[in-house]
Each structure stands twice: as structure tokens, then as C-alpha cells.
């Protein structure tokens, strides 16, 4: 058994996830993934023939995002053909899981050097889904269309789940909007102070022209008064059939929780931004790092994956955090930085309340409400964000977790070296 170390992390800026509007929407998903892989190689002088595997996360495996992007992106980036590549899917949690898998292989002694990460082109995914819908073909995505499984474990629309959880927990729209405003404020400070600069790359085309060199999504002028004027985004889904001839999304939740009265409250200002983006992490054993003259930045302390109620779908981050803390032999007070993905404001608000967390330590540089959520790419981005923050502040431990469709959450604890 050996330790797995983080050598470096990189990520793209995030662009608006709308075809023709976001800067990254002109790219092929494999090219976007290749951009961060190439940056990792160039920054660390990686001998790519010795990379045991590129373990890559992609959530919506459809159209151009289908197939083994981990392998193809490595080839696109100019990696040696000896570098393997594999692609996995745990929905939003994909690139935390890819990092856990890569670290586990190093800890077990099976790998010396591995790269984890993930990517999502939400601009393409949404466009492709609409095109398939026009043809009467299911475009894939989260949840299940399996009526047998829906009868046993009904899975609803995620936004409807967020509203249901808020109703069940007595969390108000005003509570969530306060979190949304704070996410924007913290992100604005972080961007102004260059806190993301160490890990963020400039994305260029083959001629060297800049495609994107800044975050497109943040709205630093967001106010509580402005958010109060926004209409709930998921009200339209409440009484919409989940599939032809199937129950509505409200009925799916009430099938398991008959007493919950769902009030639509989540809107664009307190939900994660739809964006394109990618992130990657270079991991190695201490022996391999020493051999290559690399100075590790972080150590993987513990990893966990857990499941929770698939009907409410979004409540697993708290249990995952407790599970990984127990594995590490740590308490919540040992954690200096918490990165909890802001898929919906209620996810973070509930976890803060349930675990009694210090709000100042949770998403100190803002989260996906302000910066956007490139689904399978977000986990790797958050790991890098946590490591950068530990280095900036001199903290020791960071815990990263996020909800995933199907009622799951991966978690990881890293230690600054």
C-alpha cells in the first residue's frame, strides 16, 4: 500500500452552455477534454507513455459525447498511444469518482501515474436532446425511463426534488436566495483576487487563437431584491408526465412521500448554472513523483461513495461526508475547506444545517450557482478549487462532495502537502 498524491490540477474557464452563445460551444467534446490534458502534460513535462490510465467522467453519453472520450481525448491531446483511457458515468459525481478510482489504483500499487477528470458540453447536450425530442427519440440524460424501476424507486425531475426537499425541511425561498447572493459575492471576490488563476488555463484553437480566457457565467451584480422577482423554474414540471403514459413528476415523489406539499421555489438564481467546461488532475505515487522531480501539492486522505433515497435524489452529500470523515478518522472540525456542489441551493443549505457546518468554510470562493456546473467536469474543478484554497490560506484538509442523480454522492478528503 502506498499513498496517492495530487501533483497538479487544471481546469478551463466555464462558458455559457448554449449553442452559439457560449465560447466553448464551438468545440468538440473530445477537443475540450484534450485541452486540459495537454495543459497538464505541458505544465508538468509528463512522459505520457508512462501514464497508466486517463480515467474520465462524462454524464450525458450521447452523440458526440458518446464512446470512450477518455481514450480519444488523450489521443487528441497528443498523448503516447501507450496511455490508456476509460470513461465512466456517475452523473454529476463522475469526476470525483474518476479521481477516487485513479487514487485507489495508485494506493493499491496497480498504477504509478494516472490522470482523472471529466467534461460536459451542456450546450451540445441540450441541443442534441432537443433534436432527439423532435424525432421522438429519447435523448438520454439522468434518471430512468424504466417503468419497472419507477414503480420500485420512482425518480423525479431534479428541480422538483429540490423543491420537495425544501418543503420537507422547512427551508424558505428567502433562505436559499441568501445563499445564492452570497455565492455570487464570494465568486466575484475570488475572481477579482485571482484565486482561480493557478489552475485555470486559457483555451485556444489549433492556430493559437484564444477561445476562452475568463468565466462567462458569474453575475456579480446579483441582489436579493432581484432574485425575489424571478419565477420558479421547475413549476412547469410538477404536473408534467415523466414519460408518455407515466406519472407526473409530482406524483413520483408523492408515491413515496404522500404528505409532502411541493411548493415551487428554486429558480435560475439559486440553481447551478448551465455551462461547458472541463477539469483534470494528475496523480502519482510518491516514488514516481520523486523520480520525475515533481513536488506533490496534495495527498488523498480518504474516499467514499454512498447512496441515498433515489426519489429525493439530492440528499446524499451529507451522508457521504460523514462516511469519508469516518474513514479518515477525522471530524468536521478538522476540515478547513468544504466544497459542496451548489447543484441547487437547498443541497448546500440542508447539509450545512444537518452537519452544523461553519458557513465561512463552505464554498468560500462561491460555487456552481455563480460559476456554473459542467456536470461531469465539476468534481475535478472543485478538487482543484479546494487545493488552491488550502494553499492560499495555509489550511490542511479539504472535503469535496456533491449530489448525483439516482440519489448518490461521492466524497474525497485531500490534505495539503
Coordinates of C-alpha atoms in Angstrom, one line a residue:
X1 CA 0.0 0.0 0.0
X2 CA 1.2 3.5 -0.9
X3 CA -0.1 7.0 -0.8
X4 CA -1.7 8.7 -3.8
X5 CA -0.6 12.3 -4.3
X6 CA -2.0 15.2 -6.3
X7 CA 0.7 16.7 -8.5
X8 CA -1.3 19.3 -10.3
X9 CA -4.8 20.3 -11.3
X10 CA -6.1 22.3 -14.3
X11 CA -9.5 23.4 -15.5
X12 CA -11.0 25.5 -18.2
X13 CA -13.0 28.7 -17.6
X14 CA -16.7 27.9 -17.9
X15 CA -18.8 29.3 -20.8
X16 CA -22.5 29.7 -21.2
X17 CA -24.0 26.3 -22.0
X18 CA -25.9 27.4 -25.0
X19 CA -25.1 26.5 -28.6
X20 CA -23.8 29.6 -30.5
X21 CA -23.7 31.7 -27.4
X22 CA -21.0 30.2 -25.2
X23 CA -17.4 30.5 -26.3
X24 CA -16.7 26.8 -25.8
X25 CA -19.8 25.6 -27.7
X26 CA -17.8 25.7 -30.9
X27 CA -15.5 22.8 -29.7
X28 CA -15.8 19.1 -30.0
X29 CA -16.2 17.4 -26.6
X30 CA -13.0 15.4 -27.1
X31 CA -11.1 18.6 -28.0
X32 CA -12.4 20.4 -24.8
X33 CA -11.2 17.4 -22.8
X34 CA -7.9 17.3 -24.7
X35 CA -7.3 21.0 -23.8
X36 CA -6.9 20.2 -20.0
X37 CA -5.0 17.0 -20.7
X38 CA -2.5 18.9 -22.9
X39 CA -2.1 21.6 -20.2
X40 CA -1.4 19.0 -17.5
X41 CA 1.3 17.4 -19.8
X42 CA 2.9 20.7 -20.7
X43 CA 2.9 22.1 -17.2
X44 CA 4.5 19.0 -15.7
X45 CA 6.6 17.6 -18.5
X46 CA 4.7 14.3 -18.3
X47 CA 6.1 11.3 -20.2
X48 CA 2.7 10.3 -21.5
X49 CA 3.9 6.8 -22.4
X50 CA 4.1 6.2 -18.7
X51 CA 0.6 7.4 -17.9
X52 CA -1.2 4.2 -16.7
X53 CA -4.7 5.5 -17.4
X54 CA -6.8 8.5 -18.1
X55 CA -9.9 7.9 -16.1
X56 CA -12.5 10.4 -17.4
X57 CA -16.1 11.3 -16.5
X58 CA -18.9 12.2 -18.9
X59 CA -22.5 12.3 -17.8
X60 CA -24.6 12.6 -20.9
X61 CA -23.1 9.9 -23.1
X62 CA -24.9 10.8 -26.3
X63 CA -24.0 11.9 -29.8
X64 CA -20.5 13.4 -29.8
X65 CA -20.2 12.7 -26.1
X66 CA -20.7 9.0 -26.6
X67 CA -17.9 6.4 -26.7
X68 CA -14.7 6.5 -24.7
X69 CA -13.8 10.1 -24.5
X70 CA -11.0 9.4 -22.0
X71 CA -9.1 7.5 -24.6
X72 CA -9.9 9.7 -27.6
X73 CA -9.2 13.0 -25.7
X74 CA -5.7 11.6 -24.7
X75 CA -5.0 10.8 -28.3
X76 CA -6.4 14.2 -29.4
X77 CA -4.0 15.9 -26.8
X78 CA -1.1 14.1 -28.4
X79 CA -0.5 11.6 -25.7
X80 CA 1.5 8.5 -26.4
X81 CA -0.6 5.6 -27.7
X82 CA 0.5 3.6 -24.6
X83 CA -1.5 5.8 -22.3
X84 CA -4.8 4.1 -21.7
X85 CA -8.2 5.8 -21.3
X86 CA -11.5 4.9 -19.9
X87 CA -14.8 6.8 -19.5
X88 CA -17.2 6.4 -16.6
X89 CA -20.6 7.9 -15.6
X90 CA -21.8 8.8 -12.1
X91 CA -23.7 11.8 -13.4
X92 CA -22.7 14.9 -11.6
X93 CA -20.3 13.0 -9.4
X94 CA -18.3 11.5 -12.3
X95 CA -15.0 13.3 -11.9
X96 CA -14.9 12.9 -8.1
X97 CA -15.4 9.2 -8.7
X98 CA -12.8 9.2 -11.5
X99 CA -10.3 10.7 -9.1
X100 CA -11.3 8.2 -6.4
X101 CA -10.7 5.4 -8.9
X102 CA -7.4 6.7 -10.0
X103 CA -6.2 7.3 -6.5
X104 CA -7.3 3.8 -5.5
X105 CA -5.3 2.2 -8.3
X106 CA -2.2 4.1 -7.1
X107 CA -2.8 3.2 -3.5
X108 CA -3.2 -0.5 -4.5
X109 CA 0.1 -0.4 -6.4
X110 CA -1.5 -1.1 -9.7
X111 CA -0.7 2.3 -11.2
X112 CA 2.2 4.7 -10.7
X113 CA 0.7 7.7 -12.6
X114 CA -2.8 8.4 -13.6
X115 CA -4.9 11.3 -14.7
X116 CA -8.5 11.8 -13.6
X117 CA -11.1 14.4 -14.6
X118 CA -14.2 15.0 -16.6
X119 CA -16.1 17.2 -19.0
X120 CA -19.5 18.3 -20.1
X121 CA -20.6 20.3 -23.1
X122 CA -24.0 21.3 -21.8
X123 CA -24.5 23.4 -24.9
X124 CA -24.3 20.3 -27.1
X125 CA -26.2 18.1 -24.7
X126 CA -29.2 20.4 -24.6
X127 CA -29.1 20.9 -28.4
X128 CA -28.8 17.2 -29.0
X129 CA -31.6 16.4 -26.6
X130 CA -33.9 18.8 -28.3
X131 CA -33.1 17.4 -31.7
X132 CA -33.8 13.8 -30.5
X133 CA -37.1 15.1 -28.9
X134 CA -38.1 16.4 -32.3
X135 CA -37.6 13.0 -33.8
X136 CA -39.5 11.3 -31.0
X137 CA -36.3 9.7 -29.7
X138 CA -35.3 9.8 -26.0
X139 CA -32.1 11.8 -25.8
X140 CA -30.7 10.0 -22.7
X141 CA -29.8 12.0 -19.6
X142 CA -30.4 11.5 -15.9
X143 CA -32.9 9.4 -14.0
X144 CA -34.7 6.4 -15.6
X145 CA -37.4 5.8 -18.1
X146 CA -37.8 2.2 -16.9
X147 CA -41.4 1.8 -15.7
X148 CA -40.4 -1.3 -13.6
X149 CA -37.8 0.7 -11.8
X150 CA -40.0 3.7 -11.4
X151 CA -42.6 1.5 -9.7
X152 CA -40.0 0.4 -7.2
X153 CA -37.8 3.6 -6.9
X154 CA -39.5 6.5 -8.5
X155 CA -37.1 9.1 -9.8
X156 CA -38.4 12.6 -10.5
X157 CA -37.1 15.8 -12.1
X158 CA -34.1 17.1 -10.1
X159 CA -35.5 20.6 -9.7
X160 CA -38.8 19.2 -8.4
X161 CA -36.8 17.1 -6.0
X162 CA -35.0 20.3 -4.8
X163 CA -38.4 22.0 -4.2
X164 CA -39.7 18.9 -2.4
X165 CA -36.7 18.8 0.0
X166 CA -37.1 22.5 0.8
X167 CA -40.8 21.9 1.7
X168 CA -39.9 18.8 3.8
X169 CA -37.1 20.7 5.6
X170 CA -39.0 23.9 6.1
X171 CA -36.3 25.8 4.2
X172 CA -37.7 29.0 2.7
X173 CA -37.1 30.7 -0.6
X174 CA -35.5 33.6 1.2
X175 CA -33.1 31.3 3.0
X176 CA -32.0 29.9 -0.4
X177 CA -31.8 33.3 -2.1
X178 CA -29.4 34.5 0.7
X179 CA -27.1 31.6 -0.2
X180 CA -27.4 32.4 -3.9
X181 CA -26.4 36.1 -3.3
X182 CA -23.5 35.0 -1.2
X183 CA -22.3 32.6 -3.8
X184 CA -22.2 35.4 -6.4
X185 CA -20.4 37.7 -3.9
X186 CA -17.8 35.2 -3.0
X187 CA -17.1 34.3 -6.6
X188 CA -16.7 37.9 -7.5
X189 CA -14.1 38.4 -4.8
X190 CA -12.3 35.2 -5.8
X191 CA -12.2 36.3 -9.4
X192 CA -11.0 39.8 -8.6
X193 CA -8.2 38.5 -6.4
X194 CA -7.1 35.8 -8.9
X195 CA -7.8 32.9 -6.6
X196 CA -8.6 30.6 -9.6
X197 CA -5.6 31.7 -11.7
X198 CA -3.2 28.9 -10.7
X199 CA -5.5 26.2 -12.1
X200 CA -7.4 27.9 -14.9
X201 CA -6.0 27.6 -18.4
X202 CA -6.6 29.6 -21.5
X203 CA -8.4 27.6 -24.1
X204 CA -7.1 28.1 -27.6
X205 CA -7.8 26.7 -31.1
X206 CA -5.2 24.9 -33.2
X207 CA -3.9 28.2 -34.6
X208 CA -3.3 29.6 -31.2
X209 CA -6.3 31.9 -31.1
X210 CA -8.0 32.4 -27.8
X211 CA -11.3 30.7 -27.5
X212 CA -11.9 31.5 -23.8
X213 CA -9.8 33.1 -21.1
X214 CA -12.4 34.1 -18.5
X215 CA -15.5 32.8 -16.7
X216 CA -18.6 33.7 -18.7
X217 CA -21.4 32.8 -16.2
X218 CA -21.0 34.9 -13.0
X219 CA -23.5 37.7 -12.3
X220 CA -21.7 39.8 -9.6
X221 CA -24.5 42.4 -9.6
X222 CA -27.0 39.9 -8.2
X223 CA -29.1 41.2 -5.3
X224 CA -31.7 39.7 -3.0
X225 CA -34.3 42.1 -4.5
X226 CA -33.5 40.9 -8.0
X227 CA -33.7 37.2 -7.1
X228 CA -37.1 37.8 -5.4
X229 CA -38.5 38.8 -8.8
X230 CA -37.6 35.6 -10.6
X231 CA -40.2 33.0 -11.4
X232 CA -39.7 29.4 -10.1
X233 CA -38.0 27.4 -12.9
X234 CA -39.5 24.0 -12.2
X235 CA -43.2 24.7 -11.7
X236 CA -43.9 23.6 -15.3
X237 CA -42.5 20.1 -14.5
X238 CA -44.6 19.4 -11.4
X239 CA -47.6 18.1 -13.3
X240 CA -45.8 17.0 -16.5
X241 CA -45.8 13.3 -17.2
X242 CA -42.3 11.8 -16.7
X243 CA -42.8 9.8 -19.8
X244 CA -45.7 9.0 -22.2
X245 CA -48.5 7.5 -20.1
X246 CA -46.4 7.6 -16.9
X247 CA -47.0 9.5 -13.6
X248 CA -46.2 13.2 -13.3
X249 CA -43.0 14.3 -11.5
X250 CA -45.1 15.4 -8.5
X251 CA -46.8 12.0 -8.4
X252 CA -43.5 10.2 -8.5
X253 CA -42.4 12.0 -5.3
X254 CA -45.8 11.6 -3.6
X255 CA -45.7 7.9 -4.4
X256 CA -43.0 7.6 -1.7
X257 CA -43.8 10.8 0.3
X258 CA -47.5 11.2 0.1
X259 CA -47.7 14.1 2.6
X260 CA -45.2 16.4 1.1
X261 CA -46.8 19.5 -0.5
X262 CA -44.3 20.7 -3.1
X263 CA -44.1 24.5 -3.5
X264 CA -42.1 25.6 -6.5
X265 CA -39.3 28.0 -5.3
X266 CA -36.0 27.1 -7.0
X267 CA -35.2 29.4 -9.9
X268 CA -32.2 30.2 -12.1
X269 CA -30.6 32.4 -9.3
X270 CA -30.5 29.6 -6.8
X271 CA -29.7 26.7 -9.1
X272 CA -26.5 25.7 -10.8
X273 CA -25.6 27.5 -14.0
X274 CA -25.7 25.6 -17.3
X275 CA -22.2 25.8 -18.7
X276 CA -19.5 24.0 -20.7
X277 CA -16.2 23.1 -19.0
X278 CA -13.6 20.5 -18.1
X279 CA -11.1 19.7 -15.3
X280 CA -8.2 17.3 -14.9
X281 CA -6.0 16.1 -12.1
X282 CA -2.5 14.5 -12.2
X283 CA -2.0 11.8 -9.6
X284 CA 1.1 9.8 -8.8
X285 CA 2.8 7.7 -6.2
X286 CA 5.5 9.3 -4.1
X287 CA 8.1 7.2 -5.7
X288 CA 7.0 8.1 -9.2
X289 CA 6.8 11.8 -8.3
X290 CA 10.3 11.7 -6.9
X291 CA 11.6 10.0 -10.0
X292 CA 10.2 12.8 -12.1
X293 CA 11.2 15.7 -9.8
X294 CA 7.6 16.5 -9.1
X295 CA 6.7 18.2 -5.8
X296 CA 3.3 16.9 -4.7
X297 CA 0.7 19.5 -3.8
X298 CA -1.8 17.3 -2.1
X299 CA -2.4 13.8 -0.6
X300 CA -5.5 11.7 -0.9
X301 CA -6.6 11.0 2.6
X302 CA -9.9 9.1 2.2
X303 CA -12.5 8.4 -0.4
X304 CA -16.2 7.3 -0.2
X305 CA -19.2 6.7 -2.4
X306 CA -22.7 6.3 -0.9
X307 CA -26.3 6.1 -2.0
X308 CA -29.4 7.7 -0.5
X309 CA -33.1 7.9 -1.4
X310 CA -33.3 8.0 -5.3
X311 CA -36.7 9.6 -5.1
X312 CA -35.5 12.8 -3.4
X313 CA -32.2 12.2 -5.2
X314 CA -30.2 15.2 -3.8
X315 CA -29.6 14.3 -0.1
X316 CA -26.6 12.0 -0.3
X317 CA -23.8 14.6 0.2
X318 CA -24.3 14.8 4.0
X319 CA -24.1 11.0 4.5
X320 CA -21.1 10.8 2.1
X321 CA -19.3 13.5 4.1
X322 CA -19.9 11.6 7.3
X323 CA -18.7 8.4 5.7
X324 CA -15.5 9.8 4.4
X325 CA -14.7 11.6 7.6
X326 CA -15.1 8.3 9.5
X327 CA -12.8 6.6 7.0
X328 CA -10.2 9.3 7.5
X329 CA -10.5 9.3 11.3
X330 CA -11.4 13.0 11.2
X331 CA -14.2 15.2 12.4
X332 CA -16.0 18.0 10.7
X333 CA -13.9 20.5 12.8
X334 CA -10.7 19.1 11.1
X335 CA -11.9 20.3 7.7
X336 CA -10.6 23.7 6.7
X337 CA -12.3 23.9 3.3
X338 CA -15.6 22.3 2.2
X339 CA -16.5 22.2 -1.4
X340 CA -20.2 21.1 -1.7
X341 CA -21.5 21.5 -5.2
X342 CA -24.3 24.0 -5.5
X343 CA -26.5 21.9 -7.8
X344 CA -29.4 23.6 -6.1
X345 CA -29.2 25.9 -3.1
X346 CA -31.2 23.5 -0.9
X347 CA -28.5 20.9 -1.3
X348 CA -25.9 23.0 0.4
X349 CA -28.3 24.7 2.9
X350 CA -29.5 21.3 4.1
X351 CA -26.0 19.9 4.5
X352 CA -24.8 23.0 6.5
X353 CA -27.8 22.6 8.8
X354 CA -27.6 18.8 9.2
X355 CA -23.9 18.7 9.9
X356 CA -23.7 22.0 11.8
X357 CA -21.0 23.4 9.4
X358 CA -19.3 26.7 9.6
X359 CA -20.7 28.7 6.7
X360 CA -17.4 30.5 6.2
X361 CA -15.7 27.3 5.3
X362 CA -18.3 26.0 2.8
X363 CA -17.6 27.1 -0.8
X364 CA -15.5 30.1 0.3
X365 CA -15.0 31.1 -3.3
X366 CA -18.6 30.7 -4.5
X367 CA -20.0 27.7 -6.2
X368 CA -21.9 26.5 -9.2
X369 CA -24.8 29.0 -8.6
X370 CA -22.3 31.7 -9.6
X371 CA -19.8 29.9 -11.7
X372 CA -21.8 27.1 -13.4
X373 CA -21.9 23.3 -13.3
X374 CA -20.4 21.4 -16.2
X375 CA -21.9 18.2 -14.8
X376 CA -19.2 15.5 -15.1
X377 CA -16.4 18.1 -15.1
X378 CA -17.4 19.8 -11.8
X379 CA -15.9 17.4 -9.4
X380 CA -12.4 17.7 -10.7
X381 CA -12.8 21.5 -10.8
X382 CA -13.9 21.5 -7.1
X383 CA -11.0 19.3 -6.0
X384 CA -8.6 21.8 -7.7
X385 CA -10.5 24.8 -6.1
X386 CA -10.2 23.2 -2.7
X387 CA -6.5 22.6 -3.1
X388 CA -5.9 26.1 -4.3
X389 CA -7.7 27.5 -1.3
X390 CA -5.8 25.3 1.1
X391 CA -2.6 26.6 -0.3
X392 CA -3.8 30.2 -0.3
X393 CA -4.9 30.1 3.4
X394 CA -2.5 27.5 4.8
X395 CA -5.3 25.1 5.7
X396 CA -4.6 21.4 6.0
X397 CA -7.7 19.4 5.0
X398 CA -10.4 19.8 2.3
X399 CA -13.5 17.8 1.8
X400 CA -15.3 17.7 -1.6
X401 CA -18.7 16.1 -2.3
X402 CA -21.7 16.5 -4.5
X403 CA -25.1 15.0 -5.2
X404 CA -25.6 12.8 -8.2
X405 CA -28.7 11.6 -10.0
X406 CA -30.1 8.4 -8.7
X407 CA -29.6 9.5 -5.1
X408 CA -25.8 9.2 -4.9
X409 CA -22.8 11.2 -3.7
X410 CA -19.0 10.6 -4.0
X411 CA -16.7 12.3 -1.5
X412 CA -13.0 12.8 -1.1
X413 CA -10.7 14.3 1.6
X414 CA -7.4 15.8 0.5
X415 CA -4.5 17.1 2.5
X416 CA -2.3 20.0 1.5
X417 CA 1.3 18.9 1.3

